[in-house]
mmCIF file with all atom_site columns, N, CA and C in Angstrom:
data_model
loop_
_atom_site.group_PDB
_atom_site.id
_atom_site.type_symbol
_atom_site.label_atom_id
_atom_site.label_alt_id
_atom_site.label_comp_id
_atom_site.label_asym_id
_atom_site.label_entity_id
_atom_site.label_seq_id
_atom_site.pdbx_PDB_ins_code
_atom_site.Cartn_x
_atom_site.Cartn_y
_atom_site.Cartn_z
_atom_site.occupancy
_atom_site.B_iso_or_equiv
_atom_site.pdbx_formal_charge
_atom_site.auth_seq_id
_atom_site.auth_comp_id
_atom_site.auth_asym_id
_atom_site.auth_atom_id
_atom_site.pdbx_PDB_model_num
ATOM 1   N N  . MET A 1 1  ? 23.416  1.336   6.228   1.00 78.00 ? 10 MET A N  1
ATOM 2   C CA . MET A 1 1  ? 22.060  0.495   5.970   1.00 78.00 ? 10 MET A CA 1
ATOM 3   C C  . MET A 1 1  ? 22.443  -0.829  6.891   1.00 78.00 ? 10 MET A C  1
ATOM 4   N N  . ASP A 1 2  ? 21.888  -1.447  7.275   1.00 89.00 ? 11 ASP A N  1
ATOM 5   C CA . ASP A 1 2  ? 21.958  -2.816  7.963   1.00 89.00 ? 11 ASP A CA 1
ATOM 6   C C  . ASP A 1 2  ? 21.305  -3.825  7.283   1.00 89.00 ? 11 ASP A C  1
ATOM 7   N N  . GLU A 1 3  ? 21.499  -5.255  7.820   1.00 92.00 ? 12 GLU A N  1
ATOM 8   C CA . GLU A 1 3  ? 20.712  -6.324  6.670   1.00 92.00 ? 12 GLU A CA 1
ATOM 9   C C  . GLU A 1 3  ? 19.354  -6.130  6.814   1.00 92.00 ? 12 GLU A C  1
ATOM 10  N N  . ALA A 1 4  ? 18.657  -5.703  7.990   1.00 90.00 ? 13 ALA A N  1
ATOM 11  C CA . ALA A 1 4  ? 17.260  -5.568  7.971   1.00 90.00 ? 13 ALA A CA 1
ATOM 12  C C  . ALA A 1 4  ? 16.646  -4.497  7.159   1.00 90.00 ? 13 ALA A C  1
ATOM 13  N N  . ASP A 1 5  ? 17.396  -3.416  7.022   1.00 89.00 ? 14 ASP A N  1
ATOM 14  C CA . ASP A 1 5  ? 16.995  -2.503  6.150   1.00 89.00 ? 14 ASP A CA 1
ATOM 15  C C  . ASP A 1 5  ? 16.887  -3.146  4.531   1.00 89.00 ? 14 ASP A C  1
ATOM 16  N N  . VAL A 1 6  ? 17.963  -3.791  4.041   1.00 90.00 ? 15 VAL A N  1
ATOM 17  C CA . VAL A 1 6  ? 18.006  -4.224  2.974   1.00 90.00 ? 15 VAL A CA 1
ATOM 18  C C  . VAL A 1 6  ? 17.047  -5.105  2.844   1.00 90.00 ? 15 VAL A C  1
ATOM 19  N N  . ALA A 1 7  ? 16.767  -6.055  3.578   1.00 90.00 ? 16 ALA A N  1
ATOM 20  C CA . ALA A 1 7  ? 15.905  -7.100  3.558   1.00 90.00 ? 16 ALA A CA 1
ATOM 21  C C  . ALA A 1 7  ? 14.646  -6.332  3.249   1.00 90.00 ? 16 ALA A C  1
ATOM 22  N N  . GLN A 1 8  ? 14.191  -5.212  4.375   1.00 89.00 ? 17 GLN A N  1
ATOM 23  C CA . GLN A 1 8  ? 12.898  -4.463  4.025   1.00 89.00 ? 17 GLN A CA 1
ATOM 24  C C  . GLN A 1 8  ? 12.976  -4.090  2.702   1.00 89.00 ? 17 GLN A C  1
ATOM 25  N N  . ASN A 1 9  ? 13.699  -3.474  2.359   1.00 88.00 ? 18 ASN A N  1
ATOM 26  C CA . ASN A 1 9  ? 13.776  -2.672  0.988   1.00 88.00 ? 18 ASN A CA 1
ATOM 27  C C  . ASN A 1 9  ? 13.556  -3.925  -0.284  1.00 88.00 ? 18 ASN A C  1
ATOM 28  N N  . GLU A 1 10 ? 14.098  -4.665  -0.064  1.00 90.00 ? 19 GLU A N  1
ATOM 29  C CA . GLU A 1 10 ? 13.866  -6.056  -1.013  1.00 90.00 ? 19 GLU A CA 1
ATOM 30  C C  . GLU A 1 10 ? 12.358  -6.669  -0.943  1.00 90.00 ? 19 GLU A C  1
ATOM 31  N N  . ILE A 1 11 ? 11.878  -6.795  0.264   1.00 88.00 ? 20 ILE A N  1
ATOM 32  C CA . ILE A 1 11 ? 10.439  -6.901  0.373   1.00 88.00 ? 20 ILE A CA 1
ATOM 33  C C  . ILE A 1 11 ? 9.363   -6.185  -0.346  1.00 88.00 ? 20 ILE A C  1
ATOM 34  N N  . GLU A 1 12 ? 9.798   -4.893  0.057   1.00 86.00 ? 21 GLU A N  1
ATOM 35  C CA . GLU A 1 12 ? 9.020   -3.901  -0.485  1.00 86.00 ? 21 GLU A CA 1
ATOM 36  C C  . GLU A 1 12 ? 8.916   -3.820  -2.102  1.00 86.00 ? 21 GLU A C  1
ATOM 37  N N  . PHE A 1 13 ? 10.254  -3.542  -2.690  1.00 85.00 ? 22 PHE A N  1
ATOM 38  C CA . PHE A 1 13 ? 10.397  -3.853  -4.219  1.00 85.00 ? 22 PHE A CA 1
ATOM 39  C C  . PHE A 1 13 ? 9.411   -5.020  -4.811  1.00 85.00 ? 22 PHE A C  1
ATOM 40  N N  . HIS A 1 14 ? 9.576   -6.036  -4.205  1.00 83.00 ? 23 HIS A N  1
ATOM 41  C CA . HIS A 1 14 ? 9.073   -7.300  -4.553  1.00 83.00 ? 23 HIS A CA 1
ATOM 42  C C  . HIS A 1 14 ? 7.283   -7.469  -4.579  1.00 83.00 ? 23 HIS A C  1
ATOM 43  N N  . GLU A 1 15 ? 6.872   -6.524  -3.428  1.00 82.00 ? 24 GLU A N  1
ATOM 44  C CA . GLU A 1 15 ? 5.676   -6.390  -3.185  1.00 82.00 ? 24 GLU A CA 1
ATOM 45  C C  . GLU A 1 15 ? 4.903   -5.531  -4.210  1.00 82.00 ? 24 GLU A C  1
ATOM 46  N N  . ARG A 1 16 ? 5.517   -4.423  -4.697  1.00 78.00 ? 25 ARG A N  1
ATOM 47  C CA . ARG A 1 16 ? 5.494   -3.499  -5.718  1.00 78.00 ? 25 ARG A CA 1
ATOM 48  C C  . ARG A 1 16 ? 5.150   -4.144  -7.137  1.00 78.00 ? 25 ARG A C  1
ATOM 49  N N  . ALA A 1 17 ? 6.139   -5.005  -7.093  1.00 76.00 ? 26 ALA A N  1
ATOM 50  C CA . ALA A 1 17 ? 6.441   -5.557  -8.636  1.00 76.00 ? 26 ALA A CA 1
ATOM 51  C C  . ALA A 1 17 ? 5.469   -6.464  -8.769  1.00 76.00 ? 26 ALA A C  1
ATOM 52  N N  . MET A 1 18 ? 4.761   -7.375  -7.467  1.00 76.00 ? 27 MET A N  1
ATOM 53  C CA . MET A 1 18 ? 3.445   -8.307  -7.740  1.00 76.00 ? 27 MET A CA 1
ATOM 54  C C  . MET A 1 18 ? 2.239   -7.373  -7.913  1.00 76.00 ? 27 MET A C  1
ATOM 55  N N  . ARG A 1 19 ? 2.401   -6.133  -7.406  1.00 71.00 ? 28 ARG A N  1
ATOM 56  C CA . ARG A 1 19 ? 1.014   -5.296  -7.311  1.00 71.00 ? 28 ARG A CA 1
ATOM 57  C C  . ARG A 1 19 ? 0.862   -5.152  -8.797  1.00 71.00 ? 28 ARG A C  1
ATOM 58  N N  . ALA A 1 20 ? 1.873   -4.522  -9.734  1.00 66.00 ? 29 ALA A N  1
ATOM 59  C CA . ALA A 1 20 ? 1.986   -3.707  -10.668 1.00 66.00 ? 29 ALA A CA 1
ATOM 60  C C  . ALA A 1 20 ? 1.576   -4.769  -11.748 1.00 66.00 ? 29 ALA A C  1
ATOM 61  N N  . LYS A 1 21 ? 2.195   -6.139  -11.356 1.00 66.00 ? 30 LYS A N  1
ATOM 62  C CA . LYS A 1 21 ? 1.580   -7.575  -12.175 1.00 66.00 ? 30 LYS A CA 1
ATOM 63  C C  . LYS A 1 21 ? 0.434   -7.791  -12.371 1.00 66.00 ? 30 LYS A C  1
ATOM 64  N N  . LYS A 1 22 ? -0.089  -7.759  -11.229 1.00 64.00 ? 31 LYS A N  1
ATOM 65  C CA . LYS A 1 22 ? -1.665  -7.876  -11.027 1.00 64.00 ? 31 LYS A CA 1
ATOM 66  C C  . LYS A 1 22 ? -2.467  -6.813  -11.399 1.00 64.00 ? 31 LYS A C  1
ATOM 67  N N  . GLY A 1 23 ? -2.011  -5.692  -11.834 1.00 56.00 ? 32 GLY A N  1
ATOM 68  C CA . GLY A 1 23 ? -3.048  -4.437  -11.978 1.00 56.00 ? 32 GLY A CA 1
ATOM 69  C C  . GLY A 1 23 ? -3.208  -3.852  -10.989 1.00 56.00 ? 32 GLY A C  1
ATOM 70  N N  . ASP A 1 24 ? -2.722  -3.964  -9.580  1.00 63.00 ? 33 ASP A N  1
ATOM 71  C CA . ASP A 1 24 ? -3.175  -3.299  -8.459  1.00 63.00 ? 33 ASP A CA 1
ATOM 72  C C  . ASP A 1 24 ? -2.388  -1.843  -8.002  1.00 63.00 ? 33 ASP A C  1
ATOM 73  N N  . GLU A 1 25 ? -1.659  -1.605  -9.076  1.00 75.00 ? 34 GLU A N  1
ATOM 74  C CA . GLU A 1 25 ? -0.797  -0.574  -8.639  1.00 75.00 ? 34 GLU A CA 1
ATOM 75  C C  . GLU A 1 25 ? -1.809  0.846   -8.969  1.00 75.00 ? 34 GLU A C  1
ATOM 76  N N  . LEU A 1 26 ? -1.721  1.692   -8.073  1.00 84.00 ? 35 LEU A N  1
ATOM 77  C CA . LEU A 1 26 ? -2.513  3.048   -7.671  1.00 84.00 ? 35 LEU A CA 1
ATOM 78  C C  . LEU A 1 26 ? -1.824  3.908   -8.558  1.00 84.00 ? 35 LEU A C  1
ATOM 79  N N  . PRO A 1 27 ? -2.563  4.778   -8.999  1.00 89.00 ? 36 PRO A N  1
ATOM 80  C CA . PRO A 1 27 ? -2.003  5.981   -10.046 1.00 89.00 ? 36 PRO A CA 1
ATOM 81  C C  . PRO A 1 27 ? -1.273  6.852   -8.439  1.00 89.00 ? 36 PRO A C  1
ATOM 82  N N  . ALA A 1 28 ? -0.810  8.023   -9.003  1.00 90.00 ? 37 ALA A N  1
ATOM 83  C CA . ALA A 1 28 ? -0.445  8.966   -8.037  1.00 90.00 ? 37 ALA A CA 1
ATOM 84  C C  . ALA A 1 28 ? -1.326  10.545  -8.615  1.00 90.00 ? 37 ALA A C  1
ATOM 85  N N  . ILE A 1 29 ? -2.190  10.588  -7.613  1.00 92.00 ? 38 ILE A N  1
ATOM 86  C CA . ILE A 1 29 ? -3.116  11.469  -7.572  1.00 92.00 ? 38 ILE A CA 1
ATOM 87  C C  . ILE A 1 29 ? -2.782  12.820  -6.819  1.00 92.00 ? 38 ILE A C  1
ATOM 88  N N  . GLY A 1 30 ? -1.719  12.732  -6.408  1.00 93.00 ? 39 GLY A N  1
ATOM 89  C CA . GLY A 1 30 ? -1.357  14.248  -5.312  1.00 93.00 ? 39 GLY A CA 1
ATOM 90  C C  . GLY A 1 30 ? -1.661  14.224  -3.943  1.00 93.00 ? 39 GLY A C  1
ATOM 91  N N  . GLU A 1 31 ? -2.550  13.322  -3.564  1.00 95.00 ? 40 GLU A N  1
ATOM 92  C CA . GLU A 1 31 ? -2.560  13.155  -2.389  1.00 95.00 ? 40 GLU A CA 1
ATOM 93  C C  . GLU A 1 31 ? -2.862  11.616  -1.928  1.00 95.00 ? 40 GLU A C  1
ATOM 94  N N  . CYS A 1 32 ? -2.497  11.548  -0.851  1.00 95.00 ? 41 CYS A N  1
ATOM 95  C CA . CYS A 1 32 ? -2.629  10.112  0.013   1.00 95.00 ? 41 CYS A CA 1
ATOM 96  C C  . CYS A 1 32 ? -3.824  9.194   -0.205  1.00 95.00 ? 41 CYS A C  1
ATOM 97  N N  . HIS A 1 33 ? -3.703  8.306   -0.877  1.00 93.00 ? 42 HIS A N  1
ATOM 98  C CA . HIS A 1 33 ? -4.645  7.584   -1.072  1.00 93.00 ? 42 HIS A CA 1
ATOM 99  C C  . HIS A 1 33 ? -5.599  7.073   0.182   1.00 93.00 ? 42 HIS A C  1
ATOM 100 N N  . ASN A 1 34 ? -5.028  7.168   1.246   1.00 94.00 ? 43 ASN A N  1
ATOM 101 C CA . ASN A 1 34 ? -5.829  6.623   2.567   1.00 94.00 ? 43 ASN A CA 1
ATOM 102 C C  . ASN A 1 34 ? -6.341  7.993   3.150   1.00 94.00 ? 43 ASN A C  1
ATOM 103 N N  . CYS A 1 35 ? -5.402  8.771   3.841   1.00 95.00 ? 44 CYS A N  1
ATOM 104 C CA . CYS A 1 35 ? -5.850  9.976   4.412   1.00 95.00 ? 44 CYS A CA 1
ATOM 105 C C  . CYS A 1 35 ? -6.219  11.423  3.637   1.00 95.00 ? 44 CYS A C  1
ATOM 106 N N  . GLY A 1 36 ? -5.679  11.475  2.213   1.00 93.00 ? 45 GLY A N  1
ATOM 107 C CA . GLY A 1 36 ? -6.044  12.356  1.764   1.00 93.00 ? 45 GLY A CA 1
ATOM 108 C C  . GLY A 1 36 ? -5.306  13.684  2.097   1.00 93.00 ? 45 GLY A C  1
ATOM 109 N N  . GLU A 1 37 ? -3.793  13.513  2.366   1.00 95.00 ? 46 GLU A N  1
ATOM 110 C CA . GLU A 1 37 ? -3.023  14.343  2.841   1.00 95.00 ? 46 GLU A CA 1
ATOM 111 C C  . GLU A 1 37 ? -2.250  14.780  1.364   1.00 95.00 ? 46 GLU A C  1
ATOM 112 N N  . THR A 1 38 ? -2.101  16.027  1.276   1.00 95.00 ? 47 THR A N  1
ATOM 113 C CA . THR A 1 38 ? -1.570  16.525  -0.134  1.00 95.00 ? 47 THR A CA 1
ATOM 114 C C  . THR A 1 38 ? 0.227   16.101  -0.368  1.00 95.00 ? 47 THR A C  1
ATOM 115 N N  . LEU A 1 39 ? 0.556   15.525  -1.259  1.00 94.00 ? 48 LEU A N  1
ATOM 116 C CA . LEU A 1 39 ? 1.746   14.450  -1.271  1.00 94.00 ? 48 LEU A CA 1
ATOM 117 C C  . LEU A 1 39 ? 2.380   15.372  -2.726  1.00 94.00 ? 48 LEU A C  1
ATOM 118 N N  . ALA A 1 40 ? 3.581   15.160  -2.985  1.00 90.00 ? 49 ALA A N  1
ATOM 119 C CA . ALA A 1 40 ? 4.766   15.541  -4.284  1.00 90.00 ? 49 ALA A CA 1
ATOM 120 C C  . ALA A 1 40 ? 4.145   14.490  -5.194  1.00 90.00 ? 49 ALA A C  1
ATOM 121 N N  . VAL A 1 41 ? 4.492   14.597  -6.488  1.00 88.00 ? 50 VAL A N  1
ATOM 122 C CA . VAL A 1 41 ? 4.044   14.453  -7.769  1.00 88.00 ? 50 VAL A CA 1
ATOM 123 C C  . VAL A 1 41 ? 3.695   12.894  -7.868  1.00 88.00 ? 50 VAL A C  1
ATOM 124 N N  . ASN A 1 42 ? 5.096   12.298  -7.455  1.00 89.00 ? 51 ASN A N  1
ATOM 125 C CA . ASN A 1 42 ? 5.178   10.975  -7.783  1.00 89.00 ? 51 ASN A CA 1
ATOM 126 C C  . ASN A 1 42 ? 4.639   9.718   -6.364  1.00 89.00 ? 51 ASN A C  1
ATOM 127 N N  . GLN A 1 43 ? 4.297   10.851  -5.534  1.00 92.00 ? 52 GLN A N  1
ATOM 128 C CA . GLN A 1 43 ? 3.655   9.890   -4.217  1.00 92.00 ? 52 GLN A CA 1
ATOM 129 C C  . GLN A 1 43 ? 2.495   9.360   -4.184  1.00 92.00 ? 52 GLN A C  1
ATOM 130 N N  . LYS A 1 44 ? 2.094   8.241   -3.783  1.00 92.00 ? 53 LYS A N  1
ATOM 131 C CA . LYS A 1 44 ? 0.683   7.677   -3.542  1.00 92.00 ? 53 LYS A CA 1
ATOM 132 C C  . LYS A 1 44 ? 0.292   7.652   -2.328  1.00 92.00 ? 53 LYS A C  1
ATOM 133 N N  . PHE A 1 45 ? 1.087   7.554   -1.048  1.00 94.00 ? 54 PHE A N  1
ATOM 134 C CA . PHE A 1 45 ? 0.888   7.444   0.214   1.00 94.00 ? 54 PHE A CA 1
ATOM 135 C C  . PHE A 1 45 ? 1.823   8.285   1.112   1.00 94.00 ? 54 PHE A C  1
ATOM 136 N N  . CYS A 1 46 ? 1.630   8.988   2.420   1.00 94.00 ? 55 CYS A N  1
ATOM 137 C CA . CYS A 1 46 ? 2.292   10.029  2.970   1.00 94.00 ? 55 CYS A CA 1
ATOM 138 C C  . CYS A 1 46 ? 3.287   9.152   3.855   1.00 94.00 ? 55 CYS A C  1
ATOM 139 N N  . ASP A 1 47 ? 2.986   7.872   3.914   1.00 93.00 ? 56 ASP A N  1
ATOM 140 C CA . ASP A 1 47 ? 3.720   7.213   4.940   1.00 93.00 ? 56 ASP A CA 1
ATOM 141 C C  . ASP A 1 47 ? 3.328   5.560   4.835   1.00 93.00 ? 56 ASP A C  1
ATOM 142 N N  . PRO A 1 48 ? 4.513   4.752   5.445   1.00 92.00 ? 57 PRO A N  1
ATOM 143 C CA . PRO A 1 48 ? 3.988   2.900   5.395   1.00 92.00 ? 57 PRO A CA 1
ATOM 144 C C  . PRO A 1 48 ? 2.906   2.992   6.065   1.00 92.00 ? 57 PRO A C  1
ATOM 145 N N  . ASP A 1 49 ? 2.406   3.626   7.050   1.00 94.00 ? 58 ASP A N  1
ATOM 146 C CA . ASP A 1 49 ? 1.621   3.262   7.868   1.00 94.00 ? 58 ASP A CA 1
ATOM 147 C C  . ASP A 1 49 ? -0.027  3.577   7.213   1.00 94.00 ? 58 ASP A C  1
ATOM 148 N N  . CYS A 1 50 ? 0.035   4.624   6.516   1.00 94.00 ? 59 CYS A N  1
ATOM 149 C CA . CYS A 1 50 ? -1.214  5.057   5.596   1.00 94.00 ? 59 CYS A CA 1
ATOM 150 C C  . CYS A 1 50 ? -1.171  3.901   4.646   1.00 94.00 ? 59 CYS A C  1
ATOM 151 N N  . GLU A 1 51 ? 0.005   3.389   3.743   1.00 91.00 ? 60 GLU A N  1
ATOM 152 C CA . GLU A 1 51 ? -0.240  2.347   2.852   1.00 91.00 ? 60 GLU A CA 1
ATOM 153 C C  . GLU A 1 51 ? -0.877  1.274   3.245   1.00 91.00 ? 60 GLU A C  1
ATOM 154 N N  . GLY A 1 52 ? 0.005   0.762   4.438   1.00 92.00 ? 61 GLY A N  1
ATOM 155 C CA . GLY A 1 52 ? -0.576  -0.463  5.015   1.00 92.00 ? 61 GLY A CA 1
ATOM 156 C C  . GLY A 1 52 ? -2.268  -0.624  5.643   1.00 92.00 ? 61 GLY A C  1
ATOM 157 N N  . ASP A 1 53 ? -2.455  0.674   5.937   1.00 93.00 ? 62 ASP A N  1
ATOM 158 C CA . ASP A 1 53 ? -4.019  0.796   6.389   1.00 93.00 ? 62 ASP A CA 1
ATOM 159 C C  . ASP A 1 53 ? -4.895  0.759   5.161   1.00 93.00 ? 62 ASP A C  1
ATOM 160 N N  . PHE A 1 54 ? -4.467  1.276   4.283   1.00 92.00 ? 63 PHE A N  1
ATOM 161 C CA . PHE A 1 54 ? -5.057  1.254   2.768   1.00 92.00 ? 63 PHE A CA 1
ATOM 162 C C  . PHE A 1 54 ? -5.205  -0.574  2.130   1.00 92.00 ? 63 PHE A C  1
ATOM 163 N N  . ARG A 1 55 ? -3.969  -0.931  1.988   1.00 88.00 ? 64 ARG A N  1
ATOM 164 C CA . ARG A 1 55 ? -4.094  -2.417  1.818   1.00 88.00 ? 64 ARG A CA 1
ATOM 165 C C  . ARG A 1 55 ? -4.751  -3.306  2.409   1.00 88.00 ? 64 ARG A C  1
ATOM 166 N N  . LYS A 1 56 ? -4.795  -2.826  3.565   1.00 90.00 ? 65 LYS A N  1
ATOM 167 C CA . LYS A 1 56 ? -5.785  -3.735  4.503   1.00 90.00 ? 65 LYS A CA 1
ATOM 168 C C  . LYS A 1 56 ? -7.367  -3.434  4.165   1.00 90.00 ? 65 LYS A C  1
ATOM 169 N N  . ARG A 1 57 ? -7.680  -2.339  4.042   1.00 87.00 ? 66 ARG A N  1
ATOM 170 C CA . ARG A 1 57 ? -8.828  -2.246  3.826   1.00 87.00 ? 66 ARG A CA 1
ATOM 171 C C  . ARG A 1 57 ? -9.306  -2.909  2.363   1.00 87.00 ? 66 ARG A C  1
ATOM 172 N N  . GLN A 1 58 ? -8.487  -2.757  1.223   1.00 84.00 ? 67 GLN A N  1
ATOM 173 C CA . GLN A 1 58 ? -8.666  -3.116  -0.074  1.00 84.00 ? 67 GLN A CA 1
ATOM 174 C C  . GLN A 1 58 ? -8.674  -4.780  0.227   1.00 84.00 ? 67 GLN A C  1
ATOM 175 N N  . TRP A 1 59 ? -8.155  -5.256  1.033   1.00 82.00 ? 68 TRP A N  1
ATOM 176 C CA . TRP A 1 59 ? -7.973  -6.652  1.457   1.00 82.00 ? 68 TRP A CA 1
ATOM 177 C C  . TRP A 1 59 ? -9.196  -7.169  1.810   1.00 82.00 ? 68 TRP A C  1
ATOM 178 N N  . HIS A 1 60 ? -9.931  -6.564  3.028   1.00 79.00 ? 69 HIS A N  1
ATOM 179 C CA . HIS A 1 60 ? -11.253 -6.886  3.361   1.00 79.00 ? 69 HIS A CA 1
ATOM 180 C C  . HIS A 1 60 ? -11.911 -6.805  2.345   1.00 79.00 ? 69 HIS A C  1
ATOM 181 N N  . VAL A 1 61 ? -12.285 -5.494  1.661   1.00 79.00 ? 70 VAL A N  1
ATOM 182 C CA . VAL A 1 61 ? -13.173 -5.680  0.437   1.00 79.00 ? 70 VAL A CA 1
ATOM 183 C C  . VAL A 1 61 ? -13.361 -6.706  -0.371  1.00 79.00 ? 70 VAL A C  1
ATOM 184 N N  . LYS A 1 62 ? -11.774 -7.100  -1.116  1.00 79.00 ? 71 LYS A N  1
ATOM 185 C CA . LYS A 1 62 ? -11.821 -8.389  -1.791  1.00 79.00 ? 71 LYS A CA 1
ATOM 186 C C  . LYS A 1 62 ? -12.254 -9.633  -1.198  1.00 79.00 ? 71 LYS A C  1
ATOM 187 N N  . GLN A 1 63 ? -11.799 -9.761  -0.039  1.00 80.00 ? 72 GLN A N  1
ATOM 188 C CA . GLN A 1 63 ? -11.922 -11.303 0.614   1.00 80.00 ? 72 GLN A CA 1
ATOM 189 C C  . GLN A 1 63 ? -13.675 -11.421 0.806   1.00 80.00 ? 72 GLN A C  1
ATOM 190 N N  . ARG A 1 64 ? -14.235 -10.363 1.730   1.00 77.00 ? 73 ARG A N  1
ATOM 191 C CA . ARG A 1 64 ? -15.726 -10.606 2.021   1.00 77.00 ? 73 ARG A CA 1
ATOM 192 C C  . ARG A 1 64 ? -16.499 -9.787  1.433   1.00 77.00 ? 73 ARG A C  1
ATOM 193 N N  . ASN A 1 65 ? -16.150 -9.031  0.166   1.00 71.00 ? 74 ASN A N  1
ATOM 194 C CA . ASN A 1 65 ? -16.939 -8.358  -0.742  1.00 71.00 ? 74 ASN A CA 1
ATOM 195 C C  . ASN A 1 65 ? -17.929 -7.723  -0.042  1.00 71.00 ? 74 ASN A C  1
ATOM 196 N N  . VAL A 1 66 ? -17.270 -6.850  1.035   1.00 63.00 ? 75 VAL A N  1
ATOM 197 C CA . VAL A 1 66 ? -18.096 -5.954  1.829   1.00 63.00 ? 75 VAL A CA 1
ATOM 198 C C  . VAL A 1 66 ? -17.198 -5.167  2.296   1.00 63.00 ? 75 VAL A C  1
ATOM 199 N N  . PRO A 1 67 ? -17.798 -3.923  3.152   1.00 62.00 ? 76 PRO A N  1
ATOM 200 C CA . PRO A 1 67 ? -16.731 -3.021  3.556   1.00 62.00 ? 76 PRO A CA 1
ATOM 201 C C  . PRO A 1 67 ? -16.216 -3.586  4.635   1.00 62.00 ? 76 PRO A C  1
ATOM 202 N N  . PRO A 1 68 ? -14.998 -3.089  5.220   1.00 60.00 ? 77 PRO A N  1
ATOM 203 C CA . PRO A 1 68 ? -14.513 -3.541  6.370   1.00 60.00 ? 77 PRO A CA 1
ATOM 204 C C  . PRO A 1 68 ? -14.771 -2.997  7.725   1.00 60.00 ? 77 PRO A C  1
ATOM 205 N N  . PRO A 1 69 ? -14.916 -3.815  8.740   1.00 63.00 ? 78 PRO A N  1
ATOM 206 C CA . PRO A 1 69 ? -15.247 -3.154  9.959   1.00 63.00 ? 78 PRO A CA 1
ATOM 207 C C  . PRO A 1 69 ? -14.851 -1.931  10.500  1.00 63.00 ? 78 PRO A C  1
ATOM 208 N N  . VAL A 1 70 ? -15.487 -1.033  10.895  1.00 69.00 ? 79 VAL A N  1
ATOM 209 C CA . VAL A 1 70 ? -15.072 0.048   11.466  1.00 69.00 ? 79 VAL A CA 1
ATOM 210 C C  . VAL A 1 70 ? -14.070 -0.067  13.319  1.00 69.00 ? 79 VAL A C  1
ATOM 211 N N  . VAL A 1 71 ? -12.912 0.434   13.057  1.00 61.00 ? 80 VAL A N  1
ATOM 212 C CA . VAL A 1 71 ? -12.043 0.737   14.300  1.00 61.00 ? 80 VAL A CA 1
ATOM 213 C C  . VAL A 1 71 ? -12.036 1.539   14.822  1.00 61.00 ? 80 VAL A C  1
#
């Protein structure tokens, strides 16, 4: 593991901690919250890209209080 990996892990840890503190932590529901793919018991997203897409959509909704634009 190089320095970039360590830094990325630390960033992800802090982002999860901030979401949990704000009450934005999602429950694990057995499928990806973004695409609906079936997942293991403790997973919430199938990959980081799906999580990023989901978070962007949530941000749009919160910022504009309207659905995000269709891309």
